[in-house]
Coordinates of C-alpha atoms in Angstrom, one line a residue:
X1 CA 101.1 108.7 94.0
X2 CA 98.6 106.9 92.3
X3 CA 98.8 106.5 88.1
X4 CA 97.4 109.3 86.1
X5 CA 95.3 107.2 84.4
X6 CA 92.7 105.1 86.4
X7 CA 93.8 101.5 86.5
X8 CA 91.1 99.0 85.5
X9 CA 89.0 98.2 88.6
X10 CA 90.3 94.6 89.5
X11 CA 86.5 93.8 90.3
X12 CA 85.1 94.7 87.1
X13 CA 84.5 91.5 85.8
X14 CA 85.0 87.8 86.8
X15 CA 84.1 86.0 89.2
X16 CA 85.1 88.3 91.9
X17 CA 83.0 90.9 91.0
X18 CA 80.2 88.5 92.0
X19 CA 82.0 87.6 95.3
X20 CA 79.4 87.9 98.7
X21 CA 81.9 90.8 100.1
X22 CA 82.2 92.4 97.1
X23 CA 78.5 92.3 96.4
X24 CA 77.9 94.3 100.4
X25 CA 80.2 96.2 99.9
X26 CA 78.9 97.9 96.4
X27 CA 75.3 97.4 98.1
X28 CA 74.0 94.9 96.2
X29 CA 72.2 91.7 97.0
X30 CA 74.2 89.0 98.5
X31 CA 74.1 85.4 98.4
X32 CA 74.9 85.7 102.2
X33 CA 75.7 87.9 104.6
X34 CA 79.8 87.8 104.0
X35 CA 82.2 87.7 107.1
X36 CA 85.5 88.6 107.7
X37 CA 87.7 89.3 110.7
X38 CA 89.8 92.2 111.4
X39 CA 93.4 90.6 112.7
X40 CA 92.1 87.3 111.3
X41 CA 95.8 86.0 110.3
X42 CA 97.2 86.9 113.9
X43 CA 98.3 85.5 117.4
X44 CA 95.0 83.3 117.7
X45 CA 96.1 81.0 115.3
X46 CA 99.0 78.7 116.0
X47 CA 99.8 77.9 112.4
X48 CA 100.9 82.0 112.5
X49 CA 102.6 81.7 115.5
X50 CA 104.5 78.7 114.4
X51 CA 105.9 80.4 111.2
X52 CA 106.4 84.0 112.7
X53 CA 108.5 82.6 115.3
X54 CA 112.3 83.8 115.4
X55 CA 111.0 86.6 113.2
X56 CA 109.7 90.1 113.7
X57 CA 106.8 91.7 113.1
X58 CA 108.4 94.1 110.4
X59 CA 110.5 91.5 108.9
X60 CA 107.5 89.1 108.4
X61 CA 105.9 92.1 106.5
X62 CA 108.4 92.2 104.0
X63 CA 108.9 88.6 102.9
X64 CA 106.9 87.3 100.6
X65 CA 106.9 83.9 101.6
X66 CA 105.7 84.9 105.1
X67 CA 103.0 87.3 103.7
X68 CA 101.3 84.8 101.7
X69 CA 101.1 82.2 103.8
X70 CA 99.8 83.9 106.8
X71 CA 97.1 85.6 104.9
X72 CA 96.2 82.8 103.8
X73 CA 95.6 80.8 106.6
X74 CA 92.7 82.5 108.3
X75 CA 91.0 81.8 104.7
X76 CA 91.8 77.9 104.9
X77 CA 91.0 78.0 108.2
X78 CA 87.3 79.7 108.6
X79 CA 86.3 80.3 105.3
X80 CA 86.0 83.5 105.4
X81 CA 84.6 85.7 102.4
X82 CA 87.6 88.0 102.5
X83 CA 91.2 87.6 102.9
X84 CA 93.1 91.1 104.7
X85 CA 96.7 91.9 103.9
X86 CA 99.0 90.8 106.0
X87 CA 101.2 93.8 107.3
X88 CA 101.5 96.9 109.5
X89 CA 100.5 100.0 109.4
X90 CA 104.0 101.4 110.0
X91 CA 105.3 99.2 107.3
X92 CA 105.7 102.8 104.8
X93 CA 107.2 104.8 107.3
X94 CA 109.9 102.0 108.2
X95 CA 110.3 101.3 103.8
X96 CA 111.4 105.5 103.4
X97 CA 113.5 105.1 106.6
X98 CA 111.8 106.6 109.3
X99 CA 113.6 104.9 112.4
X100 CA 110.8 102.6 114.3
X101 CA 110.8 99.3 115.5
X102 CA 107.8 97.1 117.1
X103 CA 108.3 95.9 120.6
X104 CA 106.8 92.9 121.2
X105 CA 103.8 94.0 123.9
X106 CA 104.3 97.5 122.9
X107 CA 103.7 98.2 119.3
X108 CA 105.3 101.0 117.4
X109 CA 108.0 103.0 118.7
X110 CA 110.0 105.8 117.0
X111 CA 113.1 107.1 118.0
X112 CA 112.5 110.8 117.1
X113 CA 109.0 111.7 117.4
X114 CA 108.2 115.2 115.3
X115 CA 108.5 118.2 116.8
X116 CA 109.2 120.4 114.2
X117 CA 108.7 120.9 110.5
X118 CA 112.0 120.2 110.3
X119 CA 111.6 116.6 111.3
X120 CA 109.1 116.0 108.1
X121 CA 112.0 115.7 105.8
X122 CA 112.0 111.9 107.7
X123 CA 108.9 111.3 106.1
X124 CA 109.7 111.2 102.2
X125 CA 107.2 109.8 99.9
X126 CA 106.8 106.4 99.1
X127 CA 107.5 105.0 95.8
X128 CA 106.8 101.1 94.5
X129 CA 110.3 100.5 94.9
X130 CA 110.3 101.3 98.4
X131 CA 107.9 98.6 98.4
X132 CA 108.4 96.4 96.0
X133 CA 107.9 93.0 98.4
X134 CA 104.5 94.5 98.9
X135 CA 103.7 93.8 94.5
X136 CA 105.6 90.9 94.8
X137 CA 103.0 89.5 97.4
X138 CA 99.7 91.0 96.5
X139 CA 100.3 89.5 93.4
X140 CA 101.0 86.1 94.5
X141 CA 97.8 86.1 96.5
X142 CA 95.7 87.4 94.2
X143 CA 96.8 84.1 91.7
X144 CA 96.2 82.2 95.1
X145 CA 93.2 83.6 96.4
X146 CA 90.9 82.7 92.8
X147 CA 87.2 84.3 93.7
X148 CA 87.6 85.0 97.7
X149 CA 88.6 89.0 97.2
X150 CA 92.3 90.7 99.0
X151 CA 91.5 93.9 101.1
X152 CA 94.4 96.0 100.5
X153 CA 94.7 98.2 103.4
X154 CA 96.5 101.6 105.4
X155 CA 96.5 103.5 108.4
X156 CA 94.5 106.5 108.2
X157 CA 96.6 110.0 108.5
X158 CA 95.5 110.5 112.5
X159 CA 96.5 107.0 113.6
X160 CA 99.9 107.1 112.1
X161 CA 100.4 110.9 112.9
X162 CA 99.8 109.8 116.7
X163 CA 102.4 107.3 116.1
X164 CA 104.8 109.5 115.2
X165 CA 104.2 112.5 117.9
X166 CA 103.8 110.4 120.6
X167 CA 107.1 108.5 119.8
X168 CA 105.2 105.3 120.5
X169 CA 101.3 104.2 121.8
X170 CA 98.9 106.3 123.5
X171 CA 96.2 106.4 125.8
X172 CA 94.8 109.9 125.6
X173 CA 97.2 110.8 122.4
X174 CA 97.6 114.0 124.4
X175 CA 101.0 115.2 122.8
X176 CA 98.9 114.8 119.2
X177 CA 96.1 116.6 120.2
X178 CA 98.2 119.4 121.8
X179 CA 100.2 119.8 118.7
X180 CA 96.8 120.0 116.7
X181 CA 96.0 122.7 118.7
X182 CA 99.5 124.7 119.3
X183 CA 100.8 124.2 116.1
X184 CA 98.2 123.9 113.3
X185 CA 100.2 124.7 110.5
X186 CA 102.8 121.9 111.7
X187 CA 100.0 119.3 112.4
X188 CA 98.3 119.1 109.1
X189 CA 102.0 120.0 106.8
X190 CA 102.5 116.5 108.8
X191 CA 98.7 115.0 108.3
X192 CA 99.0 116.2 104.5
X193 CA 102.2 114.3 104.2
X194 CA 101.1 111.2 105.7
X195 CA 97.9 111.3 103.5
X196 CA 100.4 111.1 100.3
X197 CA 101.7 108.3 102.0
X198 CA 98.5 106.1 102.5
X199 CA 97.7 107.0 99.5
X200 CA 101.1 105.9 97.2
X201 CA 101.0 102.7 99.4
X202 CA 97.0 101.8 98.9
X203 CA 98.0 102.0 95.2
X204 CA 100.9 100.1 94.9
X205 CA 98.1 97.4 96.2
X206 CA 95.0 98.2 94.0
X207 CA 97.4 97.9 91.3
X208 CA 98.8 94.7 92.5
X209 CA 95.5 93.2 92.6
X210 CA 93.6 94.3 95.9
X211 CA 89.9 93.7 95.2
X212 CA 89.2 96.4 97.8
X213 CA 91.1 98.3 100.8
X214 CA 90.6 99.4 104.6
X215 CA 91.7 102.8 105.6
X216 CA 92.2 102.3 109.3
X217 CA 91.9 105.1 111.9
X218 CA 92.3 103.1 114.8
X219 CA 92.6 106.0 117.5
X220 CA 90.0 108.8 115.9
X221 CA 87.4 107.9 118.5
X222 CA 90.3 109.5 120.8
X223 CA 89.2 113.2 119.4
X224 CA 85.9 115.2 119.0
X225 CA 83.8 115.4 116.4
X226 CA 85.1 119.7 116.5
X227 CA 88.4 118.3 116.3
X228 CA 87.7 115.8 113.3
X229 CA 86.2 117.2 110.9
X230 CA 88.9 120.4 111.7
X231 CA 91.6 118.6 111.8
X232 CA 91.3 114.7 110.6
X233 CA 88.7 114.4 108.0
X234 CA 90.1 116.3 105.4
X235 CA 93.3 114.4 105.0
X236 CA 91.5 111.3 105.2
X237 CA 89.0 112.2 102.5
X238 CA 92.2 113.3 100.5
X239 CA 92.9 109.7 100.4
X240 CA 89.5 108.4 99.3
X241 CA 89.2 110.9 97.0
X242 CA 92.7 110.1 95.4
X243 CA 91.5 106.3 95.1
X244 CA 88.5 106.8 93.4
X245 CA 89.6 106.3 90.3
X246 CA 90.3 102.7 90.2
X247 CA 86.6 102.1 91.7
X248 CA 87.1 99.4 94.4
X249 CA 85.1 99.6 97.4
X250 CA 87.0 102.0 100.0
X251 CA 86.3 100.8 103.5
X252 CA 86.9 103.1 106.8
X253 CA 87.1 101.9 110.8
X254 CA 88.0 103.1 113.5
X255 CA 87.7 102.2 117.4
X256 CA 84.9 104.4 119.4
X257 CA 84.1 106.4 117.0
X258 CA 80.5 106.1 117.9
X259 CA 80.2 110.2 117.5
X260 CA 82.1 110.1 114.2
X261 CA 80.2 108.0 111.9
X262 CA 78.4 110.6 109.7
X263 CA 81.8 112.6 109.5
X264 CA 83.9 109.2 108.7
X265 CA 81.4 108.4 106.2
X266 CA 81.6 111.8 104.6
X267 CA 85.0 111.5 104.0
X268 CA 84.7 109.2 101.4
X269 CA 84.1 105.8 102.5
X270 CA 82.0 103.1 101.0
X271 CA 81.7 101.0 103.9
X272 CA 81.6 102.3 107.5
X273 CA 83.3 100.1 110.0
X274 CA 81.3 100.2 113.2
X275 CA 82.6 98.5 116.6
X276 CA 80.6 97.2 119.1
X277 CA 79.6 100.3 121.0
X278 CA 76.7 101.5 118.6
X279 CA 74.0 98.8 116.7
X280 CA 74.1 99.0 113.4
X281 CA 71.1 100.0 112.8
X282 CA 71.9 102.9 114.7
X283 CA 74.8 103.6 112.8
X284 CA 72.9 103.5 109.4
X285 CA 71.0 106.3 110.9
X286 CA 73.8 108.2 112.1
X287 CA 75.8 107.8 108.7
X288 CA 72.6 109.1 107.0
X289 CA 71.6 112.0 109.5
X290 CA 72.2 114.5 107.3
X291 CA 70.0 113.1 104.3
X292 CA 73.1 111.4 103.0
X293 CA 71.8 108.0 101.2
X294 CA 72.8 105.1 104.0
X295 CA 76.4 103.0 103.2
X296 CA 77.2 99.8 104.1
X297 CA 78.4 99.2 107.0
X298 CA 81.0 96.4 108.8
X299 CA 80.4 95.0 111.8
X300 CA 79.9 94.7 114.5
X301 CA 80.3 91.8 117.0
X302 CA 82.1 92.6 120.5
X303 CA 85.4 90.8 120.7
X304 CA 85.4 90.0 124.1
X305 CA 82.0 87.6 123.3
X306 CA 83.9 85.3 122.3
X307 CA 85.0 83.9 125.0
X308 CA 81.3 83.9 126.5
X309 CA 80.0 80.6 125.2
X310 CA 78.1 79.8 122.1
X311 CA 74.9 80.5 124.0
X312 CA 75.7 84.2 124.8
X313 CA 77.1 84.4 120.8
X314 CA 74.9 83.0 119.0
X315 CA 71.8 85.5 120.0
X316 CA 74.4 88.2 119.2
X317 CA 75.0 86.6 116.2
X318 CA 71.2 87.1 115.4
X319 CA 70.8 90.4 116.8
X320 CA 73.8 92.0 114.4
X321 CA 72.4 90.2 111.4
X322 CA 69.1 91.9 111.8
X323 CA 70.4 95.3 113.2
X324 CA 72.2 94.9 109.9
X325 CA 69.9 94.6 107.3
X326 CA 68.7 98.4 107.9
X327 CA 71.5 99.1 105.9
X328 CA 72.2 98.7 101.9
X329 CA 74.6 96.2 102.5
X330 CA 76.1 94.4 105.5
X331 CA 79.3 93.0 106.1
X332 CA 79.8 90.7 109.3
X333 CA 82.9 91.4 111.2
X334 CA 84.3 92.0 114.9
X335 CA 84.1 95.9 116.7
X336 CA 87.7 95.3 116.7
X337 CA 90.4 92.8 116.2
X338 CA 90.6 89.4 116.9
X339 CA 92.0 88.7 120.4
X340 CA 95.2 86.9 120.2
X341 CA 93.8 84.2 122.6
X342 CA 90.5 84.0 121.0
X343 CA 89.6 80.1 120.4
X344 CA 89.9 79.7 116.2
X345 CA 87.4 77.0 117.0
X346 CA 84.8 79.7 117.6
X347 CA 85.6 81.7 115.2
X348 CA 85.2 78.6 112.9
X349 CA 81.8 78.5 114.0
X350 CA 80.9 82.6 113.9
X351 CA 81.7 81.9 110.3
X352 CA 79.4 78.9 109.6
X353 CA 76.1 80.2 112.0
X354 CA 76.2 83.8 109.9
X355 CA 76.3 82.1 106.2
X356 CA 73.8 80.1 107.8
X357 CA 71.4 82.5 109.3
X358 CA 71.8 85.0 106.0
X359 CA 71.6 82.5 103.3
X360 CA 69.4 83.7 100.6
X361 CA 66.8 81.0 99.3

């Protein structure tokens, strides 16, 4: 669990705090519009491949040698204006012993998915010494890094939840949602613990150094908004609320959660992830529908564009960056991950045409 007493914000002064990200991301004004991938240090890169091979996934999460390096190299290598943590978001169940492995192709498998209260005792809390590779690199980084700012990040209590009912991925996530349903008492004794989780693990980071962090709830766009705001959103605003106190921006995405917005942004983010499905402008309204103030949002270019040719990008490009600026702050990014055969190339070039087009006279 996080310190009692609020750690000092590791963007209070310096020259991160003046950092293009860091600027959106608080709503201020920007130099330029800042970009950043989600799975930017990842399969498209052949520098990552190169060291990750004869290793797996997990393993590579907890060496530090392999952690800094391949977060690194998406920041040497497109000049991003944000580097993202290299790990998983299984990596704290797996440090408290929860038996999982990653199959290549597959992702996260557990042997013993829950079923019963019972099976909660597998999911102890997690303590810096559980992690302590995870210090060891965030702090490296952060000495590496100089201005360019670390997103800590987490999966959200949903995403991993589904993990850990459905014994592995999911289309339809229909054994989660039945369990939701059947057993309500077991779903959010399970939600609440996985909550304490994020949160213990986002801290170990701020405290390391993390400039900011990304709450990922990958699969929420699988549920209702009924079913959210029952059943999700207040374990996921346990976790912003929790890591308010050290005053880094707190950042929130998931994948089709078109419907969700206003909810996800209610639980407590700062920054509202938004994939390709909605414009942002759009989403700014949505976030706002209910006379909220708007957030900043993250977003929002379709992944699969990428392999269309620079001339069906770069009017995309243009579109997002004005779609964007309905909002207090913008932060350029993908609707989803990088593709592992995306061209680096290209995204190279994504980089250079949006500092480009948003530069600030």
């Amino acid at each position: 669990m996080p310190v009692t007493q609020p750690a000092q914000s590791p963007t209070a002064t310096g020259v991160l705090a003046e950092s293009a990200f860091l600027l959106a991301a608080r709503g201020e004004p920007v130099p330029h519009t800042p970009v950043w991938f989600m799975r930017q240090a990842g399969r498209s890169l052949p520098e990552y491949r190169a060291i990750r091979e004869g290793t797996t996934m997990l393993e590579s999460c907890m060496r530090p040698d392999l952690v800094v390096e391949i977060t690194l190299q998406p920041v040497r290598r497109y000049g991003v204006d944000a580097a993202i943590f290299f790990s998983d978001i299984v990596l704290p169940l797996k440090a408290v012993g929860v038996d999982l492995e990653i199959k290549p192709g597959v992702g996260p498998v557990v042997a013993s998915p829950v079923r019963s209260l019972g099976d909660l005792d597998a999911v102890r809390p997690v303590t810096p010494a559980d992690v302590s590779y995870v210090t060891e690199s965030v702090q490296q980084l952060v000495s590496q890094l100089g201005g360019t700012p670390l997103i800590g990040f987490a999966g959200a209590p949903f995403t991993v939840a589904s993990y850990l009912v459905e014994g592995g991925p999911s289309k339809d996530h229909a054994k989660t949602k039945a369990l939701m349903h059947g057993d309500p008492k077991l779903w959010h004794a399970l939600a609440d613990r996985l909550a304490d989780v994020a949160i213990a693990y986002l801290s170990v980071q701020i405290e390391a150094g993390a400039s900011a962090i990304q709450l990922f709830d990958s699969w929420a766009g699988a549920l209702s908004p009924r079913d959210y705001a029952e059943f999700v959103q207040p374990h996921s605003a346990k976790v912003f609320d929790a890591l308010a106190q050290y005053g880094v921006p707190r950042l929130h995405f998931g994948v089709n959660t078109g419907e969700l917005l206003g909810l996800m942004s209610a639980a407590g983010a700062d920054v509202v992830g938004v994939d390709w499905r909605v414009p942002l402008d759009e989403a700014v309204r949505r976030i706002a529908a209910d006379g909220t103030p708007p957030k900043p949002v993250q977003g929002n270019l379709d992944p699969a564009l990428l392999f269309a040719g620079w001339n069906a990008i770069e009017p995309e490009i243009d579109r997002i960056l004005h779609e964007g600026q309905a909002a207090p702050g913008h932060i350029f990014n993908l609707g989803h991950g990088v593709p592992p055969n995306a061209d680096p190339e290209v995204l190279h070039k994504v980089v250079q045409a949006v500092h480009a087009k948003s530069a600030r006279s």
